[in-house]
Every structure is written in C-alpha cells, then in structure tokens.
Amino acid sequence: MKKHSARVAPLSSYSTQVLTCPNSEGEEGSESHAETPCSEASGESRFNQTCANTALKVLGGLLMVLCVSSSWVGTTQVVKLTFQSFSCPFFISWFSSNWNILIFPIYYSGHVVTTGDKQTPRQKFRECSRLFGEDGMTLKLFVKRTAPFSILWTLTNYLYLLALKKLTATDVSALYCCHKAFVFLLSWIVLKDRFMGVRIVAAIMAITGIVMMAYADGFHGDSFVGVALAVGSASTSALYKVLFKMFIGSANLGEVAHFLSTMGFFNLIFISCVPLILYFTRVEHIGSLSSLPWGYLCGLAGLWLVFNILVHVGVVLTYPILISIGTLLSVPGNAAVDVLKHEVIFSVVRLTATCIICLGFLLLLLPEEWDAVTLRFLATIADKKTEEHGEELTESSIQTRSRSRANGTVSVPLA
C-alpha cells in the first residue's frame, strides 16, 4: 500500500496541474490573441519607419551626389576662368586652403542647431582635439601631426591647378579619378588590406587609361606634362588618405572638422612664406592687391570649401559610395561644359581613355564581399527557377490525370 500510495501521489498532483493548466493557458491565449493586433500594428509602424528612414537616406544621398559633382565641376571651371586673368596656381591653392579654417565653426553652428548642445566653442574644440591624443593638442603634436598632411594637401591642389593649365577640365578630372586605384594599391602594400582580383584589374585599367591619355598627342609637349601633373595630384591625394587611415584611423565628424581647420591654420602660419618667395623670385607675379580678381578667387575658394564639407559630411550622413559616384560624375559634367561653352573637340583616344578610367573607378567601388553576394544571388535565382519548373510539372501531371479520367482511361502502374 505504501508503494501504491507513493505511486499514486505524484499522479494526483500531476492531474491537478493538468486540470488547472488549460484554464491558465486559455486565459493567456486570450490575452495573446488580444495583444496580437497591437504587436502587428507596432511591427508595421517600425517597418514603415525603417523604410521611410532608408528612403530619406537614399534621397539625401542622391541630392548629395548632385551637390558634390556640381561643386567639383564648378571649382574646376572657375579655375579655368581665373587663369585667363590671373595665372598664379600656388597663390590660388594657398588662398583656397586658408578657407578650411571655417570648417570647424560651420560644424559647431550646425551641431548646436541640430542637437541643442550648450557646450561653448572652446569646450567643443577641446573635446574634438582628442584626435591628437589623450592630452589634447600641444604645439609639438600640432606640428608633428598636421605638417605632413598639410604639405600633401597643398601638393595635391597645386599639382591639380598646374595640370589645368596644360589640359582640359575633362582630362584632368578623369585622371584625378585614378586616385582611387592608387589608394587600393597603397592600402594593399602598406596597410595589408585584403587582396581583390577585381581591384587589381581596375588598377590596371586606370594605368592603361593614363598611358592612352599621354599617348593621345604623343609623348611630348604640354599634353604629356599635364598628364604627369594630374597623375601626381592623384598620387599625393591617395597618399594623404592612406596616411590618414594609418595614423588617425576612424574619426567622427567633429574630429574631422577640427583636423581640417587645424590644417587651415597650419597653412596660414607656416606655408604663407612660399607665396612670398615665389613673388620675390618672380615665379608668380601677383601684382597689387587691388588688381587681383577677388570675385573669381573668393568664388573658387567657396566652391572648394563646399566640396570638402560635402565630402566629409556626406560620408557620415549617407552612403560613402554615393560620394565617390558624385566625384565620378564630375567627368561628364566637365565634358558637357567643355563641349558646350569652350567648344572642345575630343579625340577618339582621349574618349576611350576617359571611359576606361571611369570603368576602373566603378570596379573599385565594388564591396569586398561582392563575389559571395553575387553567387548567393545567382543561387537564389536558380532555386526559384527549379521551384517554378517543379510546379509546372505537377500542374501538367494533374491535368493529364484529369483528362484521362474524363476519357475513362486508367493508367496502370508497372511493377
């Protein structure tokens, strides 16, 4: 009896749980059924909000593409107009680089308006100066970190302006797009980035376009010198970006604005001696201050400033690939202006070289996992086709069976 009672006791306790559980489950089930419409509504609202945010980001990116391309086209064309009355490329580069000082004040104003932050400009400047280290910016760090980047920045702009004196705006903007290939090669060699065959092909295409551009008018004269200057500008720009990634790494928008303004101060303090040397050695004849084309100079510096702000802000607010596409679209934009306004006639060799460089630039925009994504996409399409083919076979077999039954025929399966 003790054994039986020991066996029965758990059963009785289990039976009470069984009897009570359905009621509680029913209540919970009713509550879950009552909460289902609310959860579905919240899920739909989240989905709609996500779609709206993505759509706004894409539309903002497209607008950013147009602004980047138009500002870069405007900068290049204003440079060509400025050279008609004032041919001092280093002074133009120095004057435009000084305007980078305004980037941090513009960033701080936008930050205060959008976030309502009550930090003073001095506090925000100190917070962003952590880019130079935990102790902030000192004079030694100011010179050590800013000097190489400022020199590369000045060389990039100066060589670009010199190339515009020798070549058309379309050729120079197309050759400058080769900096993307140089960035990949330097990152692969110096930073040990992942090797990608498609990017090697893109780099080879860029080099092929450069050679064809130099061969267009023969390997002599202003054309060859202009191509060399444009390639030099693209090379220094690539070196600047690789060194920035190596020594500074990932930085937020405030730190980037702080760094660019710091380079503007360095340019104003330390590089101001170079235009004076060029003036006294009569390499660049500046003339009196009243004779300078201040309208062109200020317009050029303003457009260059807008381009730099859009490039660095667009990377944070939208997709970085859209900013690269905006830079690429400056090539057809400059070509349209050259053909319609300056009546430039492009040779077949130059057009072919430009198309090859642009195609290589587009190949460099492919993500690192593009091959896996492509294979996955093709496998998905193949699975869908097999499923559709299987459904068609089942439907055809059902139709043949129904027809055979209507005709009174019976198919006997073979053993």
Coordinates of C-alpha atoms in Angstrom, one line a residue:
M1 CA 0.0 0.0 0.0
K2 CA 2.8 2.3 0.7
K3 CA 4.3 1.6 -2.7
H4 CA 0.9 2.2 -4.3
S5 CA 0.3 5.4 -2.4
A6 CA 3.8 6.5 -3.3
R7 CA 2.9 5.9 -6.9
V8 CA -0.5 7.5 -6.8
A9 CA 0.5 10.7 -5.1
P10 CA 2.5 12.1 -8.0
L11 CA -0.3 11.2 -10.3
S12 CA -2.9 13.1 -8.3
S13 CA -0.6 16.2 -8.1
Y14 CA 0.0 15.9 -11.9
S15 CA -3.7 15.6 -12.5
T16 CA -4.4 18.9 -10.7
Q17 CA -1.8 20.6 -12.8
V18 CA -3.4 19.2 -15.9
L19 CA -6.8 20.4 -14.8
T20 CA -5.6 23.9 -13.9
C21 CA -3.3 24.4 -16.8
P22 CA -5.9 24.6 -19.6
N23 CA -7.7 27.5 -17.9
S24 CA -4.5 29.5 -17.4
E25 CA -3.4 28.7 -21.0
G26 CA -6.8 29.7 -22.2
E27 CA -6.5 33.0 -20.4
E28 CA -3.0 33.6 -21.7
G29 CA -4.1 32.6 -25.1
S30 CA -7.0 35.1 -25.0
E31 CA -4.6 37.7 -23.8
S32 CA -2.1 36.9 -26.6
H33 CA -4.9 37.0 -29.1
A34 CA -6.0 40.3 -27.7
E35 CA -2.4 41.6 -27.9
T36 CA -1.8 40.3 -31.5
P37 CA -3.3 43.3 -33.3
C38 CA -1.2 45.7 -31.2
S39 CA 2.0 43.8 -31.9
E40 CA 1.2 43.6 -35.6
A41 CA 0.5 47.4 -35.6
S42 CA 3.8 48.2 -33.8
G43 CA 5.6 45.9 -36.2
E44 CA 4.1 47.6 -39.2
S45 CA 4.9 51.0 -37.8
R46 CA 8.5 50.0 -37.2
F47 CA 8.8 48.6 -40.7
N48 CA 7.2 51.8 -42.2
Q49 CA 9.6 53.9 -40.1
T50 CA 12.6 51.9 -41.3
C51 CA 11.5 52.2 -44.9
A52 CA 11.0 55.9 -44.5
N53 CA 14.4 56.4 -43.0
T54 CA 16.0 54.4 -45.8
A55 CA 14.2 56.3 -48.4
L56 CA 15.2 59.6 -46.9
K57 CA 18.8 58.5 -46.7
V58 CA 18.8 57.4 -50.3
L59 CA 17.1 60.7 -51.4
G60 CA 19.6 62.7 -49.3
G61 CA 22.4 60.6 -50.9
L62 CA 21.2 61.4 -54.4
L63 CA 21.0 65.1 -53.6
M64 CA 24.4 64.9 -52.1
V65 CA 25.7 63.2 -55.3
L66 CA 24.4 66.2 -57.4
C67 CA 25.8 68.7 -54.9
V68 CA 29.3 67.0 -54.9
S69 CA 29.5 66.7 -58.6
S70 CA 28.2 70.2 -59.3
S71 CA 30.6 71.8 -56.7
W72 CA 33.6 70.0 -58.1
V73 CA 32.6 70.9 -61.7
G74 CA 32.2 74.5 -60.6
T75 CA 35.5 74.5 -58.9
T76 CA 37.4 73.2 -61.9
Q77 CA 35.6 75.5 -64.4
V78 CA 36.2 78.6 -62.2
V79 CA 39.9 77.7 -62.0
K80 CA 40.0 77.8 -65.8
L81 CA 38.3 81.2 -65.9
T82 CA 40.6 82.5 -63.2
F83 CA 43.7 81.5 -65.2
Q84 CA 42.6 83.8 -68.0
S85 CA 43.4 86.9 -65.9
F86 CA 45.5 85.6 -63.0
S87 CA 47.9 82.8 -63.6
C88 CA 49.3 82.1 -60.1
P89 CA 48.4 78.5 -59.2
F90 CA 50.3 78.3 -55.9
F91 CA 48.7 81.5 -54.6
I92 CA 45.3 80.2 -55.6
S93 CA 45.9 76.9 -53.8
W94 CA 47.2 78.7 -50.7
F95 CA 44.3 81.2 -50.6
S96 CA 41.7 78.4 -51.0
S97 CA 43.3 76.2 -48.3
N98 CA 43.1 79.0 -45.8
W99 CA 39.3 78.8 -46.0
N100 CA 39.5 75.4 -44.3
I101 CA 39.7 77.4 -41.0
L102 CA 35.9 78.0 -41.4
I103 CA 35.1 74.2 -41.4
F104 CA 35.0 73.8 -37.6
P105 CA 32.9 77.0 -36.9
I106 CA 30.4 75.8 -39.5
Y107 CA 30.4 72.3 -37.9
Y108 CA 29.9 73.8 -34.4
S109 CA 27.0 76.0 -35.7
G110 CA 25.2 73.1 -37.3
H111 CA 25.8 70.9 -34.2
V112 CA 24.3 73.5 -31.9
V113 CA 21.3 74.0 -34.2
T114 CA 20.5 70.3 -34.7
T115 CA 21.3 68.9 -31.2
G116 CA 20.8 71.9 -28.9
D117 CA 24.1 71.3 -27.2
K118 CA 25.1 74.0 -24.7
Q119 CA 28.9 73.4 -25.0
T120 CA 31.0 76.5 -25.7
P121 CA 33.1 76.6 -28.8
R122 CA 36.2 76.3 -26.7
Q123 CA 34.9 73.2 -24.8
K124 CA 33.8 71.5 -28.1
F125 CA 37.2 72.3 -29.6
R126 CA 39.0 70.7 -26.7
E127 CA 36.7 67.7 -26.9
C128 CA 37.4 67.2 -30.6
S129 CA 41.2 67.7 -30.1
R130 CA 41.4 64.3 -28.5
L131 CA 42.1 63.2 -32.0
F132 CA 45.7 64.2 -31.4
G133 CA 45.9 62.2 -28.1
E134 CA 44.5 62.0 -24.6
D135 CA 46.3 65.2 -23.6
G136 CA 44.8 67.1 -26.4
M137 CA 46.6 69.3 -28.9
T138 CA 50.0 70.6 -28.0
L139 CA 52.4 72.6 -30.2
K140 CA 54.6 69.6 -30.8
L141 CA 51.6 67.4 -31.8
F142 CA 50.2 70.3 -33.8
V143 CA 53.3 70.4 -36.0
K144 CA 54.0 66.7 -36.0
R145 CA 50.5 65.6 -37.0
T146 CA 49.5 68.5 -39.2
A147 CA 52.6 69.2 -41.1
P148 CA 52.7 66.1 -43.4
F149 CA 49.0 66.2 -44.1
S150 CA 49.0 69.9 -44.8
I151 CA 52.0 69.5 -47.2
L152 CA 50.3 66.7 -49.1
W153 CA 47.1 68.7 -49.2
T154 CA 48.9 71.7 -50.7
L155 CA 50.8 69.5 -53.2
T156 CA 47.5 67.8 -54.3
N157 CA 45.8 71.1 -55.0
Y158 CA 48.9 72.8 -56.6
L159 CA 49.5 69.9 -59.0
Y160 CA 45.9 69.8 -59.9
L161 CA 45.9 73.5 -60.8
L162 CA 49.1 73.1 -62.8
A163 CA 47.5 70.3 -64.7
L164 CA 44.5 72.5 -65.5
K165 CA 46.9 74.9 -67.2
K166 CA 48.0 72.2 -69.6
L167 CA 44.9 70.1 -70.2
T168 CA 41.2 70.4 -70.4
A169 CA 39.0 70.2 -67.3
T170 CA 37.6 66.8 -68.5
D171 CA 41.0 65.2 -68.9
V172 CA 42.2 66.4 -65.5
S173 CA 39.1 65.4 -63.7
A174 CA 39.3 61.9 -65.4
L175 CA 42.9 61.5 -64.5
Y176 CA 42.3 62.6 -60.9
C177 CA 39.8 59.7 -60.6
C178 CA 42.8 57.4 -60.7
H179 CA 43.5 58.2 -57.0
K180 CA 41.0 55.5 -56.1
A181 CA 43.2 52.9 -57.7
F182 CA 46.3 54.3 -56.0
V183 CA 44.6 54.2 -52.7
F184 CA 43.9 50.5 -53.2
L185 CA 47.5 49.7 -54.2
L186 CA 48.9 51.7 -51.2
S187 CA 46.4 50.1 -48.8
W188 CA 47.3 46.7 -50.1
I189 CA 51.0 47.3 -49.7
V190 CA 51.2 49.4 -46.6
L191 CA 48.1 48.6 -44.6
K192 CA 48.0 44.9 -45.7
D193 CA 44.3 45.2 -46.8
R194 CA 42.6 42.3 -48.4
F195 CA 43.7 41.4 -51.9
M196 CA 40.9 41.6 -54.5
G197 CA 41.5 40.5 -58.1
V198 CA 38.8 42.8 -59.5
R199 CA 40.5 45.8 -57.9
I200 CA 43.8 44.8 -59.5
V201 CA 42.0 44.7 -62.8
A202 CA 40.6 48.2 -62.1
A203 CA 44.1 49.5 -61.2
I204 CA 45.5 48.1 -64.5
M205 CA 42.6 49.8 -66.3
A206 CA 43.5 53.1 -64.7
I207 CA 47.1 52.8 -65.7
T208 CA 46.0 51.9 -69.2
G209 CA 43.9 55.0 -69.4
I210 CA 46.8 57.1 -68.1
V211 CA 49.1 55.8 -70.8
M212 CA 46.4 56.3 -73.5
M213 CA 45.8 59.8 -72.3
A214 CA 49.5 60.6 -72.5
Y215 CA 49.7 59.0 -76.0
A216 CA 46.8 61.0 -77.4
D217 CA 49.1 63.9 -78.5
G218 CA 52.3 62.0 -78.4
F219 CA 54.8 61.6 -75.6
H220 CA 55.9 65.2 -75.8
G221 CA 54.7 68.8 -75.3
D222 CA 52.1 70.1 -72.8
S223 CA 49.9 67.1 -73.0
F224 CA 52.4 64.7 -71.5
V225 CA 53.4 67.2 -68.8
G226 CA 49.8 67.8 -68.0
V227 CA 49.1 64.1 -67.6
A228 CA 52.1 63.7 -65.4
L229 CA 50.9 66.6 -63.2
A230 CA 47.4 65.2 -62.9
V231 CA 48.7 61.7 -62.0
G232 CA 51.0 63.4 -59.4
S233 CA 48.0 65.1 -57.9
A234 CA 46.1 61.8 -57.7
S235 CA 49.1 60.1 -56.2
T236 CA 49.5 62.7 -53.4
S237 CA 45.8 62.6 -52.7
A238 CA 46.0 58.8 -52.3
L239 CA 49.0 59.0 -50.0
Y240 CA 47.1 61.6 -47.9
K241 CA 44.1 59.3 -47.5
V242 CA 46.2 56.2 -46.7
L243 CA 48.3 58.1 -44.1
F244 CA 45.1 59.5 -42.6
K245 CA 43.8 56.0 -42.2
M246 CA 47.1 54.7 -40.8
F247 CA 47.8 57.4 -38.2
I248 CA 44.4 58.8 -37.3
G249 CA 42.0 56.0 -38.2
S250 CA 38.3 56.4 -37.9
A251 CA 37.2 59.8 -36.6
N252 CA 33.8 61.3 -36.1
L253 CA 32.5 64.4 -37.9
G254 CA 33.6 66.8 -35.2
E255 CA 37.2 65.5 -35.1
V256 CA 37.4 65.6 -38.9
A257 CA 36.2 69.3 -38.9
H258 CA 38.7 70.0 -36.2
F259 CA 41.5 68.4 -38.2
L260 CA 40.7 70.3 -41.4
S261 CA 40.5 73.6 -39.6
T262 CA 43.9 72.8 -37.9
M263 CA 45.4 72.2 -41.3
G264 CA 44.0 75.6 -42.4
F265 CA 45.8 77.3 -39.5
F266 CA 49.0 75.5 -40.4
N267 CA 48.7 76.6 -44.0
L268 CA 48.1 80.2 -42.9
I269 CA 51.0 80.3 -40.4
F270 CA 53.8 78.1 -42.0
I271 CA 53.1 78.0 -45.7
S272 CA 52.5 81.7 -46.2
C273 CA 56.2 82.1 -46.8
V274 CA 56.0 80.1 -50.0
P275 CA 53.9 82.6 -52.0
L276 CA 56.2 85.4 -50.8
I277 CA 59.2 83.5 -52.0
L278 CA 57.6 82.9 -55.4
Y279 CA 56.7 86.5 -55.6
F280 CA 60.1 87.9 -54.9
T281 CA 61.8 85.3 -57.2
R282 CA 59.2 86.3 -59.9
V283 CA 58.0 82.8 -60.4
E284 CA 54.4 84.0 -59.8
H285 CA 53.6 87.7 -60.5
I286 CA 50.8 88.5 -58.1
G287 CA 50.7 92.3 -58.6
S288 CA 48.9 94.7 -56.4
L289 CA 46.1 93.7 -54.1
S290 CA 43.6 95.9 -56.0
S291 CA 44.4 94.2 -59.3
L292 CA 43.6 90.7 -58.1
P293 CA 40.4 89.1 -59.4
W294 CA 38.8 88.8 -55.9
G295 CA 35.5 87.7 -57.3
Y296 CA 36.9 84.6 -59.0
L297 CA 39.3 83.9 -56.1
C298 CA 36.5 84.0 -53.5
G299 CA 34.1 82.0 -55.7
L300 CA 36.7 79.4 -56.3
A301 CA 37.6 79.1 -52.6
G302 CA 34.0 79.0 -51.6
L303 CA 33.2 76.2 -54.0
W304 CA 36.3 74.3 -52.9
L305 CA 35.2 74.7 -49.3
V306 CA 31.7 73.5 -50.1
F307 CA 33.1 70.4 -51.9
N308 CA 35.3 69.5 -48.9
I309 CA 32.4 69.9 -46.5
L310 CA 30.1 67.8 -48.6
V311 CA 32.6 65.0 -49.0
H312 CA 33.3 64.7 -45.3
V313 CA 29.7 65.3 -44.1
G314 CA 28.2 63.0 -46.8
V315 CA 30.3 60.0 -45.7
V316 CA 28.7 60.3 -42.3
L317 CA 25.1 61.1 -43.2
T318 CA 24.7 59.0 -46.4
Y319 CA 26.4 56.0 -48.1
P320 CA 30.1 56.6 -48.9
I321 CA 29.7 55.0 -52.3
L322 CA 27.4 57.9 -53.3
I323 CA 30.1 60.4 -52.6
S324 CA 32.5 58.5 -54.8
I325 CA 29.9 58.4 -57.6
G326 CA 29.4 62.2 -57.2
T327 CA 33.2 62.7 -57.8
L328 CA 33.0 60.4 -60.9
L329 CA 30.0 62.3 -62.3
S330 CA 32.2 65.4 -62.4
V331 CA 33.9 63.9 -65.5
P332 CA 30.8 64.0 -67.8
G333 CA 29.8 67.3 -66.2
N334 CA 33.1 68.9 -67.1
A335 CA 32.9 67.3 -70.6
A336 CA 29.5 68.9 -71.1
V337 CA 30.8 72.3 -70.1
D338 CA 33.9 71.9 -72.3
V339 CA 31.8 71.0 -75.4
L340 CA 29.0 73.5 -75.0
K341 CA 31.0 76.5 -73.7
H342 CA 34.6 76.1 -74.8
E343 CA 33.8 74.1 -77.9
V344 CA 36.4 71.5 -77.2
I345 CA 36.7 68.5 -79.6
F346 CA 37.8 65.3 -78.0
S347 CA 39.7 62.7 -80.0
V348 CA 38.8 59.0 -80.0
V349 CA 41.8 58.1 -78.0
R350 CA 41.0 60.6 -75.2
L351 CA 37.4 59.5 -75.1
T352 CA 38.5 55.8 -74.9
A353 CA 41.0 56.6 -72.1
T354 CA 38.4 58.5 -70.2
C355 CA 35.9 55.7 -70.4
I356 CA 38.5 53.1 -69.3
I357 CA 39.4 55.2 -66.3
C358 CA 35.8 55.7 -65.3
L359 CA 35.0 52.0 -65.7
G360 CA 38.0 51.1 -63.5
F361 CA 36.7 53.6 -60.9
L362 CA 33.4 51.9 -60.9
L363 CA 35.0 48.5 -60.4
L364 CA 36.9 49.9 -57.4
L365 CA 33.5 50.7 -55.8
L366 CA 32.5 47.1 -55.6
P367 CA 32.3 45.9 -51.9
E368 CA 34.8 43.3 -50.6
E369 CA 32.1 40.5 -50.4
W370 CA 30.8 41.2 -53.9
D371 CA 31.6 37.7 -55.2
A372 CA 29.9 35.9 -52.4
V373 CA 26.8 38.2 -52.7
T374 CA 26.7 37.6 -56.5
L375 CA 27.0 33.8 -56.1
R376 CA 24.2 33.9 -53.4
F377 CA 22.0 35.9 -55.7
L378 CA 22.6 33.6 -58.7
A379 CA 21.9 30.5 -56.4
T380 CA 18.6 32.1 -55.3
I381 CA 17.5 32.7 -58.9
A382 CA 18.4 29.1 -59.8
D383 CA 16.3 27.8 -56.8
K384 CA 13.4 29.9 -57.9
K385 CA 13.6 28.6 -61.4
T386 CA 13.7 24.9 -60.2
E387 CA 10.7 25.5 -58.0
E388 CA 8.7 27.1 -60.8
H389 CA 9.7 24.2 -63.1
G390 CA 8.6 21.6 -60.5
E391 CA 5.3 23.4 -60.0
E392 CA 4.7 23.4 -63.8
L393 CA 5.5 19.6 -63.9
T394 CA 3.0 18.9 -61.1
E395 CA 0.3 21.0 -62.8
S396 CA 0.8 19.3 -66.1
S397 CA 0.6 15.8 -64.5
I398 CA -2.6 16.7 -62.7
Q399 CA -4.1 17.9 -65.9
T400 CA -3.2 14.7 -67.8
R401 CA -4.7 12.6 -65.0
S402 CA -7.9 14.6 -65.0
R403 CA -8.2 14.2 -68.8
S404 CA -7.5 10.5 -68.6
R405 CA -10.3 10.1 -66.0
A406 CA -12.7 12.1 -68.1
N407 CA -12.0 9.8 -71.1
G408 CA -12.4 6.7 -69.0
T409 CA -8.9 5.5 -69.3
V410 CA -6.9 4.3 -66.3
S411 CA -3.1 4.2 -66.1
V412 CA -1.9 1.0 -64.6
P413 CA 1.5 1.4 -62.9
L414 CA 4.2 -1.1 -63.9
A415 CA 5.7 -3.1 -61.2

